[in-house]
């Protein structure tokens, strides 16, 4: 029987230990106190012998996010640590072995963890092993911090309560908020206890330290570890660690209004857990940086090579390498420290913050002391935010350009706190949904607005690296690898070279032993072969292309904060564009206003005084900053068209019984004339603003007109959304037809609505009223029609991308038909192509979710040449929609349901996209492959679309203005933000060019960088192979290259050409074919292998040709000499010198991705000098030079000319192979023949759709329950 007794709970003894003898016997009444102690001590050891496999299984942290990691627990094992040390000492040769082991363990800390610790359940771990989604390993130490609690009955504050409830050893009494011990349910938890022997020896068993356990009467212990500036704490309810969060996505909105300020003691307790509110950027000392750099594998290999060359008497060469390495390290250390200092200065923020302590008590404290839950006040004249905080009183005008790239100031309003209905869950704060009510760390508060003398208050929700700014800095400090195949293939190629090094090592040992060399010479020569075959400059050669491309982009006004993205952008296959401000002009021109009961009014100032004019004058977020009106461009145009005046709060503005509302009023003279009746001026005060929300697609204001007792609500937004909020009878019957007339022309249409609030609602109710209470039962007022012209650069750029076979997609928050019209006008959708609207509806009224497929309307070719134009009539005109529209000479017709002649494109709204993702997930790939227009998309949906496209194998670029596109810009392989800022953390690329011309520029430079990287990598690989063949050939006769010869090859030739190969600029035109993205691509493999064969043929051929000469005298090896001065070494050196130069030129390809080779002037000068000097050494080296380089001078001149002829022939063959064979379309087609099935999913889908003429089912409805059946029948 396993259970011997039932534990009713431990009791705390006066001396602080835990007594576990309070038990109820189950079967043995004589079960002794000593036996129970024995089990307490034995069972944890038994658990080590028979571990719980389920508890030891890896656990996922941050599941479903880009920070997802597997977490495994490890604990100290003294036996394994001692055994590891003994093996290292015995097998590695004493101290040398220990040093090597320390180096390896530094490079691979996961190996150290496995070698010295044992796997264990997470609840016993003192260290964790982490594996991220990129298969990178990390190790962290588990520590304990102690959080003070109230001395009286261990009272626990609300913020710590969730952690207590997760504890296996203690629970929180919901009534008293006090900690009590839980009853144990298994023996495994007994190990949480501390036991004191009778003789006074104390043993603390801590294998299962809980998240929060009482160590004494005044504090709780919390197990945690820190990883990449994020803290993870132990949650015993899930038996894993969880990321420490602030007061974000699980906090009820009502909590923030109940916050009454924290005491200093409560703040200090939180400070223990959350730490300082700083975004700490460590600036390491030069000495520490030096040690870390020297211990880098690259420099360790360099040190090893220098020692080896010195042992081989290559002192000059070794000294030069040391000098170059010292200079390189010095420059690198300076750059690293400078970047760290720059980043530190950027994020550094030292400011005093006023914290509310409750009542009338306020205290100024350093910003570093803020913790989540603090209530702070925002000064009237603004400040730089030191944390993320939720606004609960007053308004703030904020500049968020540093975070989003959006230069237009944003108005922040108090967080709504809807009352909790009976049986309803409380409304929760959501970071994305409530961003208009959140002040983010690092943003500049320009001004504040407050009422009635009340301070502008905000509740701190996130601090330090938990804040929005902290997360962005984390993304800079710890960038996520993109998984680009180029780097993966480079590592595979290095493995191949390492294999060749092993072969060369073995051959060298064999040859040197056959020549009866000493043990020292055998070891030195064999190890020297490793330094030959694995070039130490290879990592630098791989990145040189992106470094030069980054400089060229900067000259074009495009800034890049992530150089590896440049190479990836060269593989771009699809570009997503935002519409407003990206494809179209930022500024909008008011075309006219269409009231609900009259014809078109072209001049808004001509509207009669009434709700529509008042809505245009007041429903906006404009503000005055230093006397200049700023805000959304649409709001600016709308307000300017009314000819009204906006006044900011001032000391005399007290007419509304409150302090300082924003006032709007007409500027015409008659509105200010006070007659005999003392007529009240016509002025409107804006009392409350509900800012624009992308998800709600609307904004509204509550106003009061001077002299009126009631207040009004004005609302503007997407016409479809506004109409749905209005009383049905007030929406004109021709609403949808009239809306279609304008959106089909590409106009941007905004709708207005209005209602009068009940007089019982007073001002003090406004700050707590919810927007869904006032944004209902509205009266429809009319439409505002805005002209949003395409930027002049848009259409040529889209055509340029189309000609390059790069797909273009529009992702916008605007109206569907407006977006389709813009897509046609800019060339995304060609005139012969067809647009299919995909409308999806969620389940409702007992009907399942369904998708309808309908053809969109578009202009006929015949209409494009018709002349007469008609002005759109009023709401009830009912005119024929096929008649030409105003100023555009175009007409529209409904396309009959038939097979389209051109390509078809899907147009999907954000609402439909969400329904399809939830109920028709199998359709998402098809929608993405043929989708061109995605309208009414929220910021989250834009990022989801980019992810879906990436899942299909597209290399996706995203171009937007940064405001609502941050998520998509960061998700895309190449996110390009159009911003005036020099660099924005919102995206990898930031363009000062305010149009999409930057997109082809980034792609062209990416292609050039990619080709440069390929060329440099192939050159370094061939350089190693050439030197490998040269050395192997000379080893066969017990000779080698001389010190100066190595110096000339490695420094004068290889370093020079590798440095300037990347100076070739990008080709000015985009071509349809993309460069290969993999080193293992058949074309690249063919190039490398063919050049290896040619190189071996030339080196071996000239060596054999030398031996056939009648004057040739073979080398007689001298065991006491290096045997360098001989005919064989001279020929091998002279021929190989040419090979390095010729291969560098051959791999510096020009068209179609880079400008021709001859345009790289510096590189060409270097080639000419090196070729001239090599020719001098081959044909006629003067005596002093020959002696210095150790060359034979008595070779016949005709033999030298023959060698030059062979080299010339080789040069011709090399260029023919590279420029005519490798680059030929014939070879590419031959390689494609073996690709029977495309690797990318989108190509397979394109093929499937092309072969299925019955899909999509236009004119039909697809229901969720029938989806799989329909797909099977259609396929």
Coordinates of N, CA and C in Angstrom, one line a residue, residues 796-885:
X796 N 4.4 54.1 -62.4 CA 5.6 53.5 -63.0 C 6.3 52.5 -62.2
X797 N 6.3 52.7 -60.9 CA 6.9 51.7 -60.0 C 6.2 50.4 -60.0
X798 N 4.9 50.4 -59.9 CA 4.1 49.2 -60.0 C 4.4 48.4 -61.3
X799 N 4.4 49.2 -62.4 CA 4.7 48.5 -63.7 C 6.1 48.0 -63.7
X800 N 7.0 48.7 -63.1 CA 8.4 48.1 -63.0 C 8.5 46.8 -62.2
X801 N 7.7 46.7 -61.1 CA 7.7 45.5 -60.4 C 6.9 44.4 -61.1
X802 N 5.9 44.8 -61.8 CA 5.2 43.7 -62.6 C 6.1 43.2 -63.7
X803 N 6.8 44.1 -64.4 CA 7.7 43.6 -65.4 C 8.8 42.7 -64.9
X804 N 9.2 42.9 -63.6 CA 10.2 42.1 -63.0 C 9.6 40.8 -62.4
X805 N 8.3 40.6 -62.7 CA 7.6 39.4 -62.2 C 7.5 39.3 -60.7
X806 N 7.4 40.5 -60.1 CA 7.3 40.6 -58.6 C 5.8 41.0 -58.4
X807 N 5.1 40.1 -57.7 CA 3.7 40.3 -57.4 C 3.5 41.5 -56.5
X808 N 2.4 42.3 -56.7 CA 2.1 43.4 -55.9 C 0.7 43.2 -55.3
X809 N 0.5 43.6 -54.0 CA -0.7 43.4 -53.3 C -1.0 44.7 -52.5
X810 N -2.3 45.1 -52.4 CA -2.6 46.2 -51.7 C -3.3 45.8 -50.4
X811 N -2.8 46.3 -49.3 CA -3.4 46.0 -47.9 C -3.7 47.4 -47.3
X812 N -5.0 47.7 -47.2 CA -5.4 49.0 -46.7 C -6.6 48.9 -45.8
X813 N -6.8 50.0 -45.1 CA -7.9 50.1 -44.2 C -9.1 50.8 -44.8
X814 N -8.9 51.2 -46.1 CA -9.9 52.0 -46.8 C -11.0 51.1 -47.3
X815 N -12.0 51.7 -48.0 CA -13.2 51.0 -48.6 C -12.7 50.1 -49.7
X816 N -13.5 49.0 -49.8 CA -13.2 47.9 -50.7 C -13.2 48.4 -52.2
X817 N -14.2 49.1 -52.6 CA -14.3 49.5 -54.0 C -13.4 50.6 -54.3
X818 N -13.1 51.5 -53.3 CA -12.0 52.5 -53.5 C -10.7 51.8 -53.8
X819 N -10.4 50.8 -53.0 CA -9.1 50.1 -53.1 C -9.0 49.4 -54.4
X820 N -10.1 48.8 -54.9 CA -10.1 48.1 -56.2 C -9.9 49.1 -57.3
X821 N -10.5 50.3 -57.2 CA -10.3 51.3 -58.2 C -8.9 51.8 -58.3
X822 N -8.3 52.0 -57.1 CA -6.9 52.4 -57.0 C -6.0 51.3 -57.6
X823 N -6.3 50.1 -57.3 CA -5.5 48.9 -57.8 C -5.5 48.9 -59.3
X824 N -6.7 49.2 -59.9 CA -6.8 49.3 -61.4 C -6.0 50.5 -62.0
X825 N -6.1 51.6 -61.3 CA -5.5 52.8 -61.8 C -4.0 52.7 -61.8
X826 N -3.4 52.1 -60.7 CA -2.0 52.0 -60.6 C -1.4 50.8 -61.3
X827 N -2.2 49.9 -61.8 CA -1.6 48.8 -62.6 C -1.5 47.5 -61.9
X828 N -2.0 47.4 -60.6 CA -1.9 46.1 -59.9 C -2.9 45.1 -60.6
X829 N -4.0 45.7 -61.0 CA -5.0 44.9 -61.7 C -5.1 45.5 -63.1
X830 N -4.8 44.6 -64.1 CA -4.8 45.1 -65.5 C -6.2 45.2 -66.1
X831 N -6.3 46.0 -67.2 CA -7.7 46.3 -67.7 C -8.4 45.0 -68.1
X832 N -7.6 44.0 -68.6 CA -8.3 42.7 -69.0 C -8.5 41.7 -67.9
X833 N -8.0 42.1 -66.7 CA -8.2 41.2 -65.6 C -9.5 41.4 -64.9
X834 N -9.9 40.4 -64.1 CA -11.2 40.5 -63.4 C -11.0 40.4 -61.9
X835 N -11.8 41.1 -61.2 CA -11.8 41.1 -59.7 C -13.0 40.4 -59.2
X836 N -12.7 39.4 -58.3 CA -13.8 38.7 -57.7 C -13.8 39.1 -56.2
X837 N -15.0 39.6 -55.8 CA -15.2 39.9 -54.4 C -15.5 38.7 -53.6
X838 N -14.7 38.5 -52.5 CA -14.9 37.3 -51.6 C -15.5 37.9 -50.3
X839 N -16.8 37.6 -50.1 CA -17.5 38.1 -49.0 C -17.9 36.9 -48.1
X840 N -17.4 37.0 -46.8 CA -17.7 35.9 -45.9 C -18.5 36.4 -44.7
X841 N -19.4 35.6 -44.3 CA -20.3 36.0 -43.1 C -20.1 34.9 -42.0
X842 N -20.1 35.4 -40.8 CA -20.0 34.4 -39.7 C -21.3 33.7 -39.4
X843 N -21.3 32.6 -38.6 CA -22.6 31.9 -38.4 C -23.5 32.9 -37.6
X844 N -24.8 32.9 -38.0 CA -25.8 33.7 -37.4 C -27.2 33.2 -37.7
X845 N -28.1 33.3 -36.8 CA -29.5 32.9 -37.0 C -29.6 31.4 -37.4
X846 N -28.8 30.6 -36.8 CA -28.8 29.2 -37.1 C -28.2 28.8 -38.5
X847 N -27.7 29.8 -39.2 CA -27.1 29.5 -40.5 C -25.5 29.4 -40.3
X848 N -24.9 28.4 -40.9 CA -23.4 28.3 -40.8 C -22.7 29.5 -41.5
X849 N -21.4 29.6 -41.1 CA -20.6 30.6 -41.9 C -20.6 30.3 -43.3
X850 N -20.6 31.3 -44.2 CA -20.6 31.0 -45.6 C -19.8 32.1 -46.4
X851 N -19.4 31.7 -47.6 CA -18.6 32.6 -48.4 C -19.3 32.8 -49.8
X852 N -19.5 34.0 -50.2 CA -20.1 34.2 -51.5 C -19.0 34.8 -52.5
X853 N -19.1 34.4 -53.7 CA -18.1 34.8 -54.7 C -18.8 35.5 -55.8
X854 N -18.5 36.8 -56.0 CA -19.2 37.6 -57.0 C -18.1 38.5 -57.8
X855 N -18.4 38.7 -59.0 CA -17.6 39.6 -59.8 C -17.8 41.0 -59.4
X856 N -16.7 41.8 -59.4 CA -16.8 43.2 -59.1 C -17.1 43.9 -60.4
X857 N -17.5 45.2 -60.3 CA -17.8 46.0 -61.5 C -16.5 46.7 -61.9
X858 N -16.3 46.9 -63.2 CA -15.2 47.7 -63.6 C -15.5 48.3 -64.9
X859 N -14.7 49.3 -65.3 CA -15.0 50.1 -66.5 C -14.8 49.2 -67.8
X860 N -15.7 49.4 -68.7 CA -15.6 48.7 -70.0 C -14.7 49.5 -70.9
X861 N -14.0 48.8 -71.9 CA -13.1 49.5 -72.8 C -13.8 50.5 -73.6
X862 N -15.1 50.2 -73.9 CA -15.8 51.1 -74.8 C -16.1 52.4 -74.1
X863 N -16.3 52.3 -72.7 CA -16.5 53.6 -72.0 C -15.3 54.5 -71.9
X864 N -14.2 53.9 -72.0 CA -12.9 54.7 -71.9 C -12.8 55.8 -73.0
X865 N -13.5 55.6 -74.1 CA -13.4 56.5 -75.2 C -14.6 57.4 -75.4
X866 N -15.6 57.1 -74.6 CA -16.8 58.0 -74.6 C -16.5 59.3 -74.1
X867 N -17.2 60.3 -74.5 CA -16.9 61.7 -74.1 C -17.8 62.3 -73.1
X868 N -19.1 62.3 -73.2 CA -19.9 63.1 -72.3 C -19.8 62.5 -70.9
X869 N -19.7 63.5 -70.0 CA -19.7 63.1 -68.6 C -20.9 63.7 -67.9
X870 N -21.3 62.9 -66.9 CA -22.4 63.4 -66.1 C -22.0 63.5 -64.6
X871 N -22.5 64.6 -64.0 CA -22.3 64.8 -62.6 C -23.2 63.8 -61.8
X872 N -22.6 63.2 -60.8 CA -23.4 62.3 -60.0 C -24.6 63.0 -59.3
X873 N -25.7 62.4 -59.4 CA -26.9 63.1 -58.8 C -27.1 62.9 -57.4
X874 N -28.3 63.2 -56.9 CA -28.5 63.1 -55.5 C -28.8 61.6 -55.1
X875 N -29.2 61.4 -53.8 CA -29.4 60.1 -53.3 C -30.4 59.3 -54.1
X876 N -31.5 59.9 -54.5 CA -32.6 59.2 -55.1 C -32.6 59.3 -56.6
X877 N -31.5 59.5 -57.2 CA -31.5 59.7 -58.7 C -31.8 58.4 -59.4
X878 N -31.3 57.3 -58.9 CA -31.5 56.0 -59.5 C -31.1 56.0 -60.9
X879 N -30.0 56.7 -61.3 CA -29.5 56.8 -62.7 C -28.8 55.5 -63.0
X880 N -28.7 55.3 -64.3 CA -28.1 54.1 -64.9 C -26.6 54.1 -64.5
X881 N -26.2 53.0 -63.9 CA -24.8 53.0 -63.4 C -23.8 52.8 -64.5
X882 N -24.2 52.6 -65.7 CA -23.3 52.4 -66.9 C -23.0 53.7 -67.5
X883 N -23.6 54.8 -67.1 CA -23.3 56.1 -67.7 C -21.9 56.6 -67.2
X884 N -21.3 57.4 -68.0 CA -19.9 57.9 -67.6 C -20.1 58.8 -66.3
X885 N -19.1 58.8 -65.5 CA -19.1 59.6 -64.3 C -18.2 60.8 -64.4

